[in-house]
Short mmCIF file of C-alpha atoms in Angstrom, two decimals:
data_model
loop_
_atom_site.label_atom_id
_atom_site.label_comp_id
_atom_site.label_asym_id
_atom_site.label_seq_id
_atom_site.Cartn_x
_atom_site.Cartn_y
_atom_site.Cartn_z
CA MET A 16 9.62 -4.15 -5.07
CA PRO A 17 5.91 -5.20 -4.51
CA ARG A 18 4.38 -3.57 -2.22
CA SER A 19 3.95 -6.08 0.38
CA GLU A 20 7.39 -6.23 0.81
CA ARG A 21 7.73 -2.42 1.12
CA ASP A 22 8.54 -0.27 4.24
CA PHE A 23 5.31 1.86 4.73
CA PRO A 24 4.27 4.73 3.73
CA ILE A 25 4.46 5.39 0.21
CA GLN A 26 5.98 9.10 -0.69
CA VAL A 27 4.61 10.84 -3.37
CA LEU A 28 5.87 14.25 -4.03
CA LEU A 29 2.79 16.58 -6.09
CA VAL A 30 3.79 19.70 -7.62
CA GLU A 31 1.06 21.72 -8.10
CA ASP A 32 0.34 25.38 -7.45
CA SER A 33 -3.48 25.36 -7.49
CA PRO A 34 -4.96 24.70 -3.77
CA GLY A 35 -8.07 23.19 -5.06
CA ASP A 36 -6.41 20.35 -7.12
CA VAL A 37 -3.92 19.91 -4.08
CA ARG A 38 -7.15 19.56 -1.99
CA LEU A 39 -9.03 17.15 -4.52
CA THR A 40 -5.85 15.11 -4.97
CA GLN A 41 -5.15 14.96 -0.91
CA GLU A 42 -8.47 13.72 -0.66
CA ALA A 43 -8.53 11.14 -3.37
CA PHE A 44 -5.35 9.47 -2.27
CA ARG A 45 -6.80 9.18 1.54
CA ASP A 46 -9.69 7.43 0.31
CA ALA A 47 -7.46 5.14 -2.50
CA ASP A 48 -4.72 4.31 -0.08
CA PRO A 49 -4.13 5.81 3.48
CA ALA A 50 -0.90 4.56 3.45
CA VAL A 51 0.34 6.66 0.67
CA HIS A 52 1.77 9.99 2.43
CA LEU A 53 1.40 12.64 0.01
CA HIS A 54 4.04 16.22 -0.26
CA VAL A 55 3.23 19.15 -1.75
CA ALA A 56 5.62 21.45 -3.45
CA ASN A 57 3.52 24.82 -4.64
CA ASP A 58 6.07 25.90 -7.33
CA GLY A 59 8.52 24.03 -9.67
CA VAL A 60 11.83 26.08 -7.23
CA GLU A 61 10.34 24.52 -4.34
CA ALA A 62 9.68 21.08 -6.06
CA MET A 63 13.51 20.90 -6.36
CA ALA A 64 14.28 22.09 -3.36
CA PHE A 65 12.19 19.49 -1.73
CA LEU A 66 13.96 16.90 -4.34
CA ARG A 67 17.64 17.84 -3.44
CA ARG A 68 16.83 18.33 0.29
CA ARG A 69 17.58 22.18 0.34
CA GLY A 70 16.53 25.23 1.87
CA GLY A 71 14.04 23.90 4.86
CA HIS A 72 13.16 20.35 3.14
CA GLY A 73 16.77 19.04 4.73
CA ASP A 74 14.80 16.00 6.18
CA ALA A 75 12.20 15.72 2.89
CA PRO A 76 11.73 11.79 2.04
CA ARG A 77 12.94 10.37 -1.34
CA PRO A 78 9.48 10.31 -3.51
CA ASP A 79 8.69 6.98 -5.13
CA LEU A 80 6.80 8.45 -7.62
CA ILE A 81 6.09 12.36 -8.39
CA LEU A 82 3.06 13.70 -10.19
CA LEU A 83 3.88 17.35 -11.74
CA ASP A 84 1.87 19.80 -13.05
CA LEU A 85 3.32 21.82 -16.29
CA ASN A 86 2.26 24.85 -15.56
CA LEU A 87 3.72 26.44 -12.55
CA PRO A 88 5.15 29.59 -10.79
CA ARG A 89 8.80 30.62 -10.68
CA MET A 90 9.94 27.11 -12.32
CA ASP A 91 8.01 25.50 -15.26
CA GLY A 92 6.84 21.89 -14.96
CA ARG A 93 8.81 21.14 -18.46
CA GLU A 94 11.98 22.51 -16.68
CA VAL A 95 11.61 20.52 -13.49
CA LEU A 96 10.68 17.66 -15.66
CA ALA A 97 14.13 17.87 -17.04
CA HIS A 98 15.79 18.71 -14.16
CA ILE A 99 14.63 15.52 -12.42
CA LYS A 100 15.68 13.33 -15.85
CA GLU A 101 19.14 15.07 -16.20
CA ASP A 102 20.12 13.96 -12.75
CA ASP A 103 21.71 10.71 -12.19
CA ASP A 104 20.30 9.96 -8.63
CA LEU A 105 16.76 11.89 -9.34
CA LYS A 106 16.01 10.62 -12.95
CA THR A 107 14.76 6.80 -11.50
CA ILE A 108 11.94 7.89 -10.19
CA PRO A 109 9.00 8.00 -11.90
CA THR A 110 7.44 11.22 -12.79
CA ILE A 111 3.94 11.35 -14.10
CA ILE A 112 2.49 14.45 -15.59
CA LEU A 113 -0.61 15.47 -14.56
CA THR A 114 -2.21 18.79 -16.11
CA THR A 115 -5.44 20.45 -17.79
CA SER A 116 -3.14 20.39 -21.07
CA GLU A 117 -4.29 18.27 -23.84
CA ALA A 118 -2.14 20.25 -26.21
CA GLU A 119 -0.47 17.85 -28.83
CA VAL A 120 2.72 19.78 -28.34
CA ASP A 121 2.91 19.20 -24.33
CA ILE A 122 2.24 15.23 -24.58
CA VAL A 123 5.06 14.67 -27.61
CA LYS A 124 7.73 17.44 -25.29
CA SER A 125 6.77 15.21 -22.16
CA TYR A 126 7.16 12.28 -23.35
CA GLN A 127 10.57 13.69 -24.83
CA LEU A 128 11.80 14.70 -21.65
CA GLN A 129 11.46 11.22 -20.58
CA ALA A 130 8.44 12.08 -18.20
CA ASN A 131 7.37 8.23 -17.61
CA CYS A 132 3.60 9.11 -17.92
CA TYR A 133 1.27 12.11 -19.29
CA LEU A 134 -2.57 12.21 -18.04
CA ASN A 135 -4.86 14.70 -18.05
CA LYS A 136 -7.02 16.02 -15.28
CA PRO A 137 -10.45 15.65 -15.79
CA VAL A 138 -12.73 18.31 -14.88
CA GLN A 139 -15.48 16.52 -13.31
CA LEU A 140 -14.94 15.61 -9.76
CA ASP A 141 -15.53 11.88 -9.75
CA ALA A 142 -13.44 11.67 -13.17
CA PHE A 143 -10.66 13.12 -11.32
CA GLU A 144 -11.11 10.82 -7.95
CA SER A 145 -10.92 7.36 -10.43
CA LEU A 146 -8.04 8.84 -12.11
CA VAL A 147 -6.00 8.84 -8.73
CA ARG A 148 -7.41 5.41 -8.14
CA SER A 149 -5.96 4.32 -10.97
CA ILE A 150 -2.72 6.01 -10.28
CA ASN A 151 -2.85 4.33 -7.11
CA ASP A 152 -3.48 1.00 -8.33
CA PHE A 153 -1.30 0.65 -11.32
CA TRP A 154 1.88 2.85 -10.11
CA LEU A 155 1.86 1.74 -6.43
CA THR A 156 0.38 -1.74 -6.58
CA LYS A 157 1.06 -3.28 -10.18
CA ALA A 158 4.58 -1.57 -11.27
CA GLN A 159 8.09 -2.50 -9.64
CA LEU A 160 9.57 0.94 -8.45
CA PRO A 161 12.86 1.62 -7.57
CA LEU A 162 14.48 1.29 -4.15
CA PRO A 163 15.65 4.85 -2.68
CA GLN A 164 19.72 4.40 -2.74
CA MET B 15 -8.76 4.06 -34.28
CA THR B 16 -6.00 1.18 -34.34
CA ARG B 17 -3.37 0.95 -31.58
CA HIS B 18 -0.08 -0.35 -32.55
CA VAL B 19 1.44 -2.21 -29.41
CA LEU B 20 4.84 -3.87 -30.58
CA LEU B 21 5.63 -6.67 -28.20
CA ILE B 22 9.50 -7.76 -27.80
CA GLU B 23 9.00 -10.99 -26.39
CA ASP B 24 10.87 -14.48 -27.26
CA ASN B 25 8.71 -16.87 -25.34
CA PRO B 26 6.15 -17.84 -27.52
CA GLY B 27 3.60 -18.85 -24.57
CA ASP B 28 3.95 -15.00 -23.30
CA VAL B 29 3.68 -13.79 -26.83
CA ARG B 30 0.31 -15.87 -26.97
CA LEU B 31 -1.08 -14.70 -23.36
CA MET B 32 -0.31 -11.00 -24.32
CA GLN B 33 -2.11 -11.27 -27.49
CA GLU B 34 -5.64 -13.15 -25.46
CA ALA B 35 -5.25 -10.49 -22.98
CA PHE B 36 -5.03 -7.74 -25.83
CA ARG B 37 -7.65 -9.00 -27.84
CA GLY B 38 -10.06 -9.42 -24.66
CA ALA B 39 -9.34 -6.04 -23.95
CA ASP B 40 -9.52 -4.06 -26.67
CA PRO B 41 -10.10 -5.57 -29.85
CA ALA B 42 -8.48 -2.23 -31.66
CA ILE B 43 -5.39 -3.03 -30.48
CA GLU B 44 -3.00 -4.26 -33.51
CA LEU B 45 -0.10 -6.47 -31.65
CA HIS B 46 2.99 -6.94 -33.64
CA VAL B 47 5.42 -9.03 -32.49
CA ALA B 48 9.50 -9.54 -32.09
CA ARG B 49 10.79 -12.16 -31.05
CA ASP B 50 14.46 -10.85 -30.23
CA GLY B 51 16.31 -7.37 -30.18
CA LEU B 52 17.51 -7.58 -33.83
CA GLU B 53 14.24 -7.94 -34.92
CA ALA B 54 12.63 -5.24 -32.41
CA VAL B 55 15.51 -2.91 -34.04
CA ALA B 56 14.73 -3.32 -37.68
CA PHE B 57 11.18 -3.09 -36.66
CA LEU B 58 11.36 0.13 -34.90
CA LYS B 59 13.43 1.44 -37.61
CA ARG B 60 12.14 -0.03 -40.89
CA GLU B 61 14.78 -1.89 -41.80
CA GLY B 62 14.55 -4.51 -44.33
CA SER B 63 11.03 -6.62 -45.01
CA TYR B 64 10.22 -3.98 -42.07
CA ALA B 65 9.61 -0.98 -44.41
CA ALA B 66 6.03 -0.74 -43.94
CA ALA B 67 6.33 -1.49 -40.07
CA PRO B 68 3.77 1.08 -38.31
CA ARG B 69 5.39 3.51 -35.68
CA PRO B 70 4.01 1.69 -32.18
CA ASP B 71 2.29 3.57 -29.47
CA LEU B 72 3.75 1.42 -27.09
CA ILE B 73 6.31 -0.72 -26.74
CA PHE B 74 6.42 -4.20 -24.44
CA LEU B 75 9.98 -4.88 -23.61
CA ASP B 76 11.23 -8.24 -21.92
CA LEU B 77 14.82 -7.80 -20.78
CA GLY B 78 16.07 -11.20 -21.54
CA LEU B 79 16.21 -11.63 -25.05
CA PRO B 80 18.31 -13.13 -27.84
CA LYS B 81 20.82 -11.57 -30.44
CA ILE B 82 20.23 -8.17 -28.76
CA ASP B 83 19.62 -8.09 -24.81
CA GLY B 84 16.58 -6.16 -23.71
CA ARG B 85 18.46 -3.39 -21.64
CA GLU B 86 20.33 -2.49 -25.08
CA VAL B 87 17.27 -2.20 -27.32
CA LEU B 88 15.98 0.07 -24.34
CA ALA B 89 19.15 2.00 -24.38
CA GLY B 90 18.81 2.45 -28.55
CA ILE B 91 15.38 3.99 -28.29
CA LYS B 92 16.05 6.50 -25.49
CA GLU B 93 18.97 7.67 -27.43
CA ASP B 94 17.28 7.67 -30.44
CA ASP B 95 15.14 11.54 -30.79
CA SER B 96 13.20 10.04 -33.15
CA LEU B 97 11.86 7.08 -31.25
CA LYS B 98 12.41 8.27 -27.31
CA ALA B 99 8.82 9.51 -26.89
CA ILE B 100 6.98 6.09 -27.77
CA PRO B 101 6.18 4.93 -24.15
CA THR B 102 8.20 1.67 -23.44
CA ILE B 103 7.49 -0.78 -20.40
CA ILE B 104 9.64 -3.34 -19.14
CA LEU B 105 7.38 -6.65 -18.48
CA THR B 106 9.86 -9.44 -17.94
CA ALA B 107 10.25 -12.67 -14.98
CA SER B 108 12.46 -10.12 -12.97
CA ASP B 109 11.93 -8.67 -10.30
CA ALA B 110 15.61 -8.11 -9.17
CA GLN B 111 16.22 -4.56 -7.79
CA GLU B 112 19.01 -4.10 -9.92
CA ASP B 113 17.05 -4.70 -13.21
CA ILE B 114 14.70 -2.51 -11.79
CA ALA B 115 16.93 0.36 -11.04
CA LYS B 116 18.84 -0.13 -14.39
CA GLY B 117 15.11 -0.06 -16.14
CA TYR B 118 14.33 3.31 -14.80
CA GLN B 119 18.30 4.73 -14.94
CA LEU B 120 18.07 3.74 -19.07
CA GLN B 121 14.58 5.50 -18.84
CA ALA B 122 12.23 2.65 -19.39
CA ASN B 123 8.07 4.43 -18.66
CA CYS B 124 7.50 1.62 -16.69
CA TYR B 125 8.47 -1.85 -15.30
CA LEU B 126 6.45 -5.00 -14.37
CA SER B 127 6.92 -8.05 -13.31
CA LYS B 128 5.50 -11.10 -15.27
CA PRO B 129 3.49 -12.80 -12.37
CA VAL B 130 3.81 -17.00 -13.03
CA GLN B 131 0.06 -17.38 -12.06
CA LEU B 132 -2.06 -17.17 -15.10
CA GLU B 133 -5.20 -15.04 -13.30
CA ALA B 134 -2.37 -12.58 -12.07
CA PHE B 135 -1.18 -12.05 -15.58
CA ASP B 136 -4.46 -11.50 -16.89
CA SER B 137 -5.22 -9.06 -14.24
CA LEU B 138 -2.01 -7.14 -14.81
CA MET B 139 -2.69 -7.02 -18.46
CA ARG B 140 -6.26 -5.56 -18.02
CA GLY B 141 -4.42 -3.00 -15.54
CA VAL B 142 -1.95 -2.27 -18.01
CA VAL B 143 -4.53 -1.80 -20.84
CA ASP B 144 -7.07 0.30 -19.04
CA PHE B 145 -3.77 3.02 -17.52
CA TRP B 146 -1.89 3.22 -20.93
CA LEU B 147 -4.58 2.59 -23.31
CA VAL B 148 -7.40 4.41 -22.07
CA LYS B 149 -6.65 6.73 -19.35
CA ALA B 150 -2.76 8.06 -20.26
CA LYS B 151 -2.44 10.09 -23.19
CA LEU B 152 0.15 8.77 -25.71
CA PRO B 153 1.84 10.76 -28.59
CA GLN B 154 0.50 11.06 -32.10
CA HIS B 155 1.91 9.30 -34.86
CA ARG B 156 1.87 11.15 -38.25
#
């Protein structure tokens, strides 16, 4: 549904354990689009609790988009991705891998597990901000996203 | 490095617009066209006259197609372990919520509606090329 016809805000779940990367992503989204409401899960277990509205996440909104790091404490990002894409209710949420890994094995494995897209976190700050703007511009304004059921 | 993009589209006007958009965006992109679902499946499985077809780095798929419908083509790609890792983007005139939800259920990587206005179409395609062929990491093929 085009952005203009949607109810605001846009809900984005960031699954990321590095406090520095969380902070940078928050700031970049705030600059790119104030309508984005960024929720943060610091590990894979918390991410699944948020998505299934369990353990203190009873009021969690359904995300319009998920940004998922691969290397996470407690439950790995690959496992989180597999759980999302095996769940008929959650599998329609576009899930983007955002990781420092450029290893071909991680790229292929993520697409095999039906990640919607795979992105490398740039080390340079301005490149990171530019990537977040691109995510916002492409996924949250150009792409059609499913409405929450 | 040449990037191979497979466009599955039956409307000659839309094929032409996509060819122009990709040529303008990046001459290293080689666009292959399948005009219906059957041809798309033959290309992807290298059947018949497609024995030498390259594996696409990216697929654009219309939904309303002759012979085999786009949803069926998508389901076939995503059920095939050798093809499922190829990012497959639905590009269709439909913006019906039912089609969008069904597309993501079938594990389309992304769903885009074709804008009617030419300028908006070009702008969308520039965005697509920048995001999917510059920023996104795609699986390599050997």
